[in-house]
Amino acid sequence: MTGYLGSYATLGLLLLASVLFFVTAFSANRVLRPGRPADPWGKRTSYECGLDPVGGDWAQMQIRYYVYAYLYVLFAVEAVFLFPWALVFDRPGFGVTTVVEMAVFIAVVALGILYAWRKNILRWT
């Protein structure tokens, strides 16, 4: 399929194949399903497990859980940035530049940790 319309023909064949796959999958689902999916009527009712709710529907949530989640995301992002840095570090011409960039990045993260530590956010009480 060469020429001006060759790429459009490829796209058209791909769309046709995807539509045929979609129609075939849904047709097979309709043909192969059981005739009566739920014989006893009780199978169609919703099932909820657990304790019966007591009290109102409004409950207070402590902010420290959100702080711990935020700190986890912060450290996860830091780890994600450390891997590409370690790969680029040994390439020629990137040595000093990457060390300075990572030092600035780690300094900002360290300042955040120091601030959290001084405010006693990291203490579980």
XYZ file of N, CA, C and O in Angstrom:
500
model
N 0.837 -1.171 0.000
C 0.000 0.000 0.000
C 0.885 1.238 0.000
O 1.223 1.769 1.037
N 1.237 1.643 -1.136
C 2.066 2.831 -1.266
C 1.252 3.938 -1.907
O 0.129 3.735 -2.354
N 1.825 5.095 -1.950
C 1.144 6.214 -2.563
C 0.513 7.120 -1.529
O 0.713 6.985 -0.324
N -0.261 8.049 -2.048
C -0.852 9.080 -1.208
C -1.885 8.518 -0.237
O -1.934 8.880 0.925
N -2.718 7.603 -0.691
C -3.786 7.065 0.150
C -3.400 5.770 0.860
O -4.238 5.146 1.503
N -2.159 5.361 0.760
C -1.730 4.103 1.372
C -1.872 4.103 2.883
O -2.331 3.129 3.484
N -1.497 5.192 3.532
C -1.597 5.239 4.985
C -3.064 5.273 5.433
O -3.412 4.728 6.475
N -3.929 5.909 4.623
C -5.350 5.916 4.958
C -5.957 4.535 4.785
O -6.842 4.141 5.541
N -5.488 3.774 3.800
C -5.986 2.409 3.620
C -5.587 1.534 4.800
O -6.379 0.721 5.283
N -4.373 1.721 5.282
C -3.932 0.961 6.455
C -4.779 1.318 7.673
O -5.200 0.439 8.429
N -5.037 2.590 7.849
C -5.886 3.018 8.962
C -7.300 2.460 8.817
O -7.900 2.000 9.796
N -7.839 2.482 7.593
C -9.175 1.936 7.363
C -9.249 0.449 7.651
O -10.221 -0.036 8.238
N -8.217 -0.302 7.242
C -8.200 -1.741 7.538
C -8.095 -1.996 9.039
O -8.728 -2.917 9.562
N -7.321 -1.196 9.732
C -7.216 -1.350 11.180
C -8.549 -1.055 11.865
O -8.973 -1.785 12.770
N -9.229 -0.001 11.438
C -10.544 0.311 12.008
C -11.557 -0.783 11.703
O -12.363 -1.154 12.561
N -11.532 -1.315 10.491
C -12.442 -2.405 10.124
C -12.169 -3.644 10.966
O -13.104 -4.288 11.460
N -10.897 -3.969 11.179
C -10.557 -5.133 11.996
C -11.012 -4.929 13.435
O -11.520 -5.871 14.069
N -10.867 -3.715 13.970
C -11.288 -3.480 15.346
C -12.806 -3.549 15.490
O -13.320 -4.082 16.478
N -13.548 -3.047 14.510
C -15.009 -3.140 14.561
C -15.446 -4.591 14.455
O -16.356 -5.034 15.177
N -14.809 -5.358 13.577
C -15.154 -6.787 13.456
C -14.840 -7.533 14.753
O -15.620 -8.398 15.171
N -13.729 -7.223 15.383
C -13.401 -7.866 16.644
C -14.433 -7.520 17.715
O -14.865 -8.383 18.478
N -14.840 -6.261 17.784
C -15.836 -5.807 18.743
C -17.162 -6.532 18.527
O -17.755 -7.061 19.474
N -17.627 -6.588 17.298
C -18.907 -7.241 16.994
C -18.819 -8.739 17.275
O -19.751 -9.337 17.839
N -17.697 -9.362 16.932
C -17.529 -10.796 17.181
C -17.523 -11.096 18.676
O -18.159 -12.064 19.124
N -16.836 -10.286 19.463
C -16.770 -10.530 20.913
C -18.145 -10.391 21.552
O -18.546 -11.234 22.369
N -18.894 -9.357 21.185
C -20.207 -9.182 21.789
C -21.201 -10.227 21.291
O -22.080 -10.652 22.038
N -21.063 -10.654 20.060
C -21.936 -11.722 19.553
C -21.639 -13.033 20.259
O -22.559 -13.772 20.620
N -20.362 -13.345 20.455
C -20.004 -14.570 21.167
C -20.500 -14.515 22.607
O -20.947 -15.533 23.157
N -20.464 -13.366 23.210
C -20.970 -13.222 24.570
C -22.464 -13.514 24.620
O -22.950 -14.207 25.520
N -23.215 -13.013 23.668
C -24.651 -13.230 23.655
C -24.989 -14.701 23.360
O -25.909 -15.260 23.943
N -24.219 -15.341 22.498
C -24.502 -16.737 22.133
C -24.104 -17.696 23.254
O -24.820 -18.665 23.531
N -23.000 -17.437 23.921
C -22.461 -18.380 24.890
C -22.953 -18.163 26.317
O -22.655 -18.978 27.191
N -23.700 -17.120 26.585
C -24.152 -16.886 27.946
C -25.234 -17.880 28.336
O -25.907 -18.455 27.477
N -25.447 -18.097 29.627
C -26.522 -18.991 30.061
C -27.889 -18.403 29.702
O -28.066 -17.188 29.644
N -28.867 -19.304 29.491
C -30.213 -18.855 29.117
C -30.896 -18.107 30.246
O -31.545 -17.099 30.029
N -30.750 -18.608 31.452
C -31.328 -17.938 32.624
C -30.177 -17.659 33.589
O -29.809 -18.527 34.375
N -29.606 -16.469 33.551
C -28.386 -16.196 34.317
C -28.525 -16.376 35.824
O -27.607 -16.794 36.466
N -29.682 -16.069 36.388
C -29.854 -16.185 37.836
C -31.182 -16.884 38.094
O -32.232 -16.263 38.063
N -31.123 -18.197 38.331
C -32.354 -18.946 38.555
C -33.085 -18.508 39.816
O -34.205 -18.036 39.739
N -32.486 -18.630 40.999
C -33.214 -18.138 42.169
C -33.230 -16.621 42.184
O -32.242 -15.976 41.854
N -34.333 -16.043 42.558
C -34.486 -14.603 42.520
C -33.540 -13.907 43.498
O -33.122 -12.789 43.278
N -33.153 -14.575 44.551
C -32.272 -13.966 45.541
C -30.891 -13.650 44.998
O -30.185 -12.811 45.535
N -30.473 -14.294 43.927
C -29.165 -14.007 43.361
C -29.101 -12.625 42.725
O -28.039 -12.078 42.548
N -30.215 -12.064 42.378
C -30.214 -10.764 41.714
C -30.262 -9.593 42.688
O -30.109 -8.461 42.279
N -30.468 -9.861 43.949
C -30.503 -8.780 44.922
C -29.072 -8.401 45.307
O -28.160 -9.218 45.249
N -28.906 -7.173 45.706
C -27.564 -6.721 46.081
C -27.207 -7.298 47.449
O -28.054 -7.513 48.307
N -25.937 -7.540 47.634
C -25.448 -8.119 48.877
C -24.443 -7.158 49.481
O -23.487 -6.743 48.827
N -24.672 -6.783 50.703
C -23.747 -5.910 51.400
C -23.335 -6.591 52.697
O -24.176 -7.095 53.438
N -22.064 -6.612 52.941
C -21.579 -7.230 54.166
C -21.009 -6.153 55.076
O -20.760 -5.037 54.667
N -20.791 -6.497 56.301
C -20.223 -5.554 57.250
C -21.185 -5.261 58.375
O -22.226 -5.903 58.546
N -20.832 -4.281 59.152
C -21.638 -3.905 60.302
C -22.719 -2.917 59.890
O -22.561 -2.155 58.940
N -23.804 -2.929 60.633
C -24.839 -1.936 60.396
C -24.311 -0.571 60.826
O -23.652 -0.446 61.867
N -24.575 0.448 60.049
C -24.061 1.771 60.419
C -24.720 2.290 61.686
O -25.907 2.107 61.916
N -23.914 2.928 62.515
C -24.396 3.496 63.766
C -24.007 4.964 63.780
O -22.876 5.313 63.470
N -24.931 5.825 64.123
C -24.629 7.248 64.199
C -24.885 7.942 62.879
O -25.517 7.415 61.967
N -24.360 9.162 62.794
C -24.563 9.978 61.601
C -23.643 9.566 60.458
O -22.780 8.694 60.587
N -23.828 10.241 59.365
C -23.031 9.913 58.189
C -21.824 10.827 58.041
O -21.127 10.787 57.042
N -21.552 11.663 59.017
C -20.416 12.565 58.954
C -19.412 12.158 60.015
O -19.740 12.048 61.193
N -18.182 11.912 59.614
C -17.142 11.520 60.555
C -15.919 12.387 60.319
O -15.594 12.710 59.181
N -15.248 12.740 61.391
C -14.047 13.550 61.262
C -12.864 12.681 60.895
O -12.731 11.558 61.365
N -12.019 13.218 60.054
C -10.800 12.528 59.640
C -9.621 13.376 60.084
O -9.636 14.594 59.899
N -8.638 12.760 60.678
C -7.507 13.532 61.172
C -6.583 13.909 60.024
O -6.349 13.114 59.097
N -6.039 15.082 60.086
C -5.236 15.627 58.995
C -3.904 14.909 58.862
O -3.307 14.894 57.796
N -3.437 14.256 59.938
C -2.117 13.642 59.855
C -2.061 12.515 58.829
O -1.005 12.245 58.275
N -3.177 11.867 58.549
C -3.183 10.825 57.532
C -2.897 11.419 56.152
O -2.188 10.831 55.344
N -3.432 12.595 55.895
C -3.155 13.258 54.627
C -1.704 13.718 54.549
O -1.091 13.688 53.494
N -1.159 14.132 55.680
C 0.237 14.552 55.698
C 1.143 13.373 55.403
O 2.100 13.485 54.624
N 0.857 12.223 55.984
C 1.667 11.041 55.697
C 1.529 10.626 54.234
O 2.512 10.225 53.606
N 0.352 10.725 53.683
C 0.179 10.406 52.267
C 0.966 11.381 51.398
O 1.606 10.983 50.416
N 0.940 12.652 51.754
C 1.688 13.655 50.999
C 3.188 13.388 51.083
O 3.898 13.490 50.086
N 3.678 13.053 52.265
C 5.102 12.761 52.404
C 5.494 11.511 51.627
O 6.577 11.446 51.039
N 4.622 10.520 51.599
C 4.907 9.327 50.798
C 5.020 9.683 49.325
O 5.929 9.235 48.630
N 4.091 10.483 48.831
C 4.150 10.894 47.421
C 5.423 11.681 47.163
O 6.073 11.517 46.125
N 5.806 12.532 48.091
C 7.030 13.310 47.942
C 8.243 12.395 47.802
O 9.070 12.572 46.896
N 8.367 11.397 48.660
C 9.508 10.491 48.580
C 9.429 9.593 47.353
O 10.459 9.232 46.774
N 8.240 9.221 46.930
C 8.110 8.414 45.722
C 8.542 9.201 44.497
O 9.235 8.675 43.613
N 8.166 10.462 44.431
C 8.585 11.305 43.309
C 10.093 11.498 43.332
O 10.750 11.487 42.287
N 10.647 11.654 44.515
C 12.103 11.788 44.608
C 12.788 10.532 44.086
O 13.775 10.619 43.337
N 12.275 9.370 44.439
C 12.868 8.125 43.951
C 12.741 7.997 42.437
O 13.658 7.525 41.766
N 11.624 8.449 41.898
C 11.433 8.386 40.452
C 12.436 9.283 39.741
O 12.934 8.955 38.669
N 12.781 10.420 40.328
C 13.746 11.313 39.708
C 15.185 10.839 39.881
O 16.058 11.219 39.108
N 15.456 10.021 40.880
C 16.814 9.552 41.100
C 17.258 8.515 40.068
O 18.427 8.462 39.702
N 16.360 7.701 39.568
C 16.749 6.660 38.616
C 17.236 7.228 37.288
O 18.309 6.843 36.812
N 16.502 8.143 36.636
C 17.052 8.703 35.390
C 18.342 9.484 35.621
O 19.228 9.490 34.776
N 18.442 10.131 36.761
C 19.668 10.866 37.067
C 20.852 9.909 37.148
O 21.934 10.200 36.645
N 20.659 8.762 37.752
C 21.747 7.796 37.866
C 22.144 7.253 36.500
O 23.318 6.945 36.264
N 21.208 7.167 35.567
C 21.539 6.678 34.229
C 22.296 7.721 33.412
O 23.172 7.393 32.628
N 21.972 8.984 33.582
C 22.598 10.045 32.796
C 23.928 10.471 33.409
O 24.800 11.002 32.731
N 24.129 10.211 34.672
C 25.291 10.705 35.398
C 26.607 10.251 34.777
O 27.569 11.012 34.716
N 26.687 9.012 34.312
C 27.966 8.508 33.814
C 28.237 8.833 32.347
O 29.286 8.492 31.831
N 27.356 9.509 31.673
C 27.597 9.875 30.273
C 28.602 11.025 30.201
O 28.636 11.884 31.077
N 29.372 11.056 29.131
C 30.372 12.134 29.022
C 29.708 13.503 28.868
O 28.751 13.663 28.131
N 30.209 14.471 29.600
C 29.709 15.825 29.500
C 28.574 16.161 30.447
O 28.142 17.296 30.520
N 28.057 15.191 31.172
C 26.936 15.446 32.074
C 27.333 15.409 33.540
O 26.501 15.604 34.403
N 28.571 15.137 33.863
C 28.984 14.907 35.238
C 28.686 16.032 36.195
O 27.916 15.892 37.141
N 29.272 17.196 35.983
C 29.132 18.306 36.921
C 27.711 18.864 36.890
O 27.128 19.181 37.938
N 27.136 18.976 35.706
C 25.785 19.531 35.584
C 24.761 18.684 36.324
O 23.929 19.207 37.071
N 24.836 17.385 36.157
C 23.856 16.527 36.813
C 24.060 16.491 38.323
O 23.090 16.391 39.072
N 25.303 16.586 38.773
C 25.551 16.597 40.213
C 24.961 17.866 40.842
O 24.316 17.815 41.898
N 25.137 19.006 40.181
C 24.605 20.264 40.721
C 23.081 20.242 40.715
O 22.431 20.639 41.696
N 22.472 19.771 39.619
C 21.011 19.710 39.554
C 20.448 18.799 40.638
O 19.452 19.127 41.298
N 21.073 17.645 40.833
C 20.566 16.722 41.845
C 20.832 17.257 43.243
O 20.028 17.036 44.153
N 21.917 17.980 43.437
C 22.175 18.576 44.756
C 21.106 19.611 45.090
O 20.621 19.664 46.228
N 20.702 20.415 44.109
C 19.634 21.390 44.339
C 18.324 20.664 44.646
O 17.585 21.038 45.572
N 18.025 19.626 43.886
C 16.784 18.873 44.105
C 16.758 18.252 45.497
O 15.770 18.367 46.233
N 17.836 17.596 45.892
C 17.881 16.948 47.206
C 17.878 17.994 48.321
O 17.316 17.772 49.393
N 18.479 19.160 48.083
C 18.447 20.219 49.091
C 17.029 20.710 49.323
O 16.627 20.939 50.475
N 16.250 20.861 48.264
C 14.856 21.292 48.431
C 14.058 20.237 49.185
O 13.272 20.554 50.094
N 14.261 18.978 48.845
C 13.562 17.899 49.553
C 14.017 17.849 51.011
O 13.203 17.663 51.920
N 15.302 18.031 51.248
C 15.808 18.011 52.624
C 15.235 19.168 53.430
O 14.939 19.013 54.627
N 15.082 20.334 52.812
C 14.457 21.448 53.521
C 13.012 21.126 53.896
O 12.551 21.477 54.982
N 12.301 20.446 53.010
C 10.933 20.037 53.337
C 10.884 19.051 54.483
O 10.035 19.151 55.375
N 11.809 18.111 54.492
C 11.863 17.135 55.590
C 12.243 17.826 56.895
O 11.680 17.534 57.955
N 13.211 18.731 56.831
C 13.609 19.466 58.025
C 12.454 20.288 58.586
O 12.226 20.318 59.802
N 11.704 20.939 57.713
C 10.542 21.705 58.149
C 9.507 20.800 58.818
O 8.964 21.117 59.879
N 9.244 19.634 58.201
C 8.276 18.696 58.784
C 8.765 18.171 60.129
O 7.974 17.996 61.057
N 10.054 17.947 60.241
C 10.606 17.441 61.488
C 10.520 18.503 62.593
O 10.161 18.216 63.728
N 10.828 19.743 62.263
C 10.792 20.805 63.265
C 9.374 21.105 63.723
O 9.161 21.541 64.853
N 8.386 20.893 62.865
C 6.997 21.119 63.233
C 6.361 19.893 63.888
O 5.179 19.856 64.158
N 7.141 18.835 64.113
C 6.700 17.570 64.710
C 5.591 16.897 63.901
O 4.717 16.249 64.456
N 5.660 17.049 62.607
C 4.692 16.383 61.747
C 5.006 14.903 61.610
O 4.132 14.069 61.466
N 6.294 14.563 61.694
C 6.708 13.188 61.493
C 6.532 12.318 62.731
O 6.852 11.146 62.706
N 6.016 12.873 63.804
C 5.823 12.111 65.037
C 4.404 11.530 65.055
O 3.424 12.240 64.896
N 4.334 10.233 65.223
C 3.031 9.549 65.260
C 2.545 9.519 66.704
O 3.078 8.840 67.559
N 1.462 10.291 66.988
C 0.951 10.308 68.366
C -0.529 10.002 68.374
O -1.221 10.158 67.436
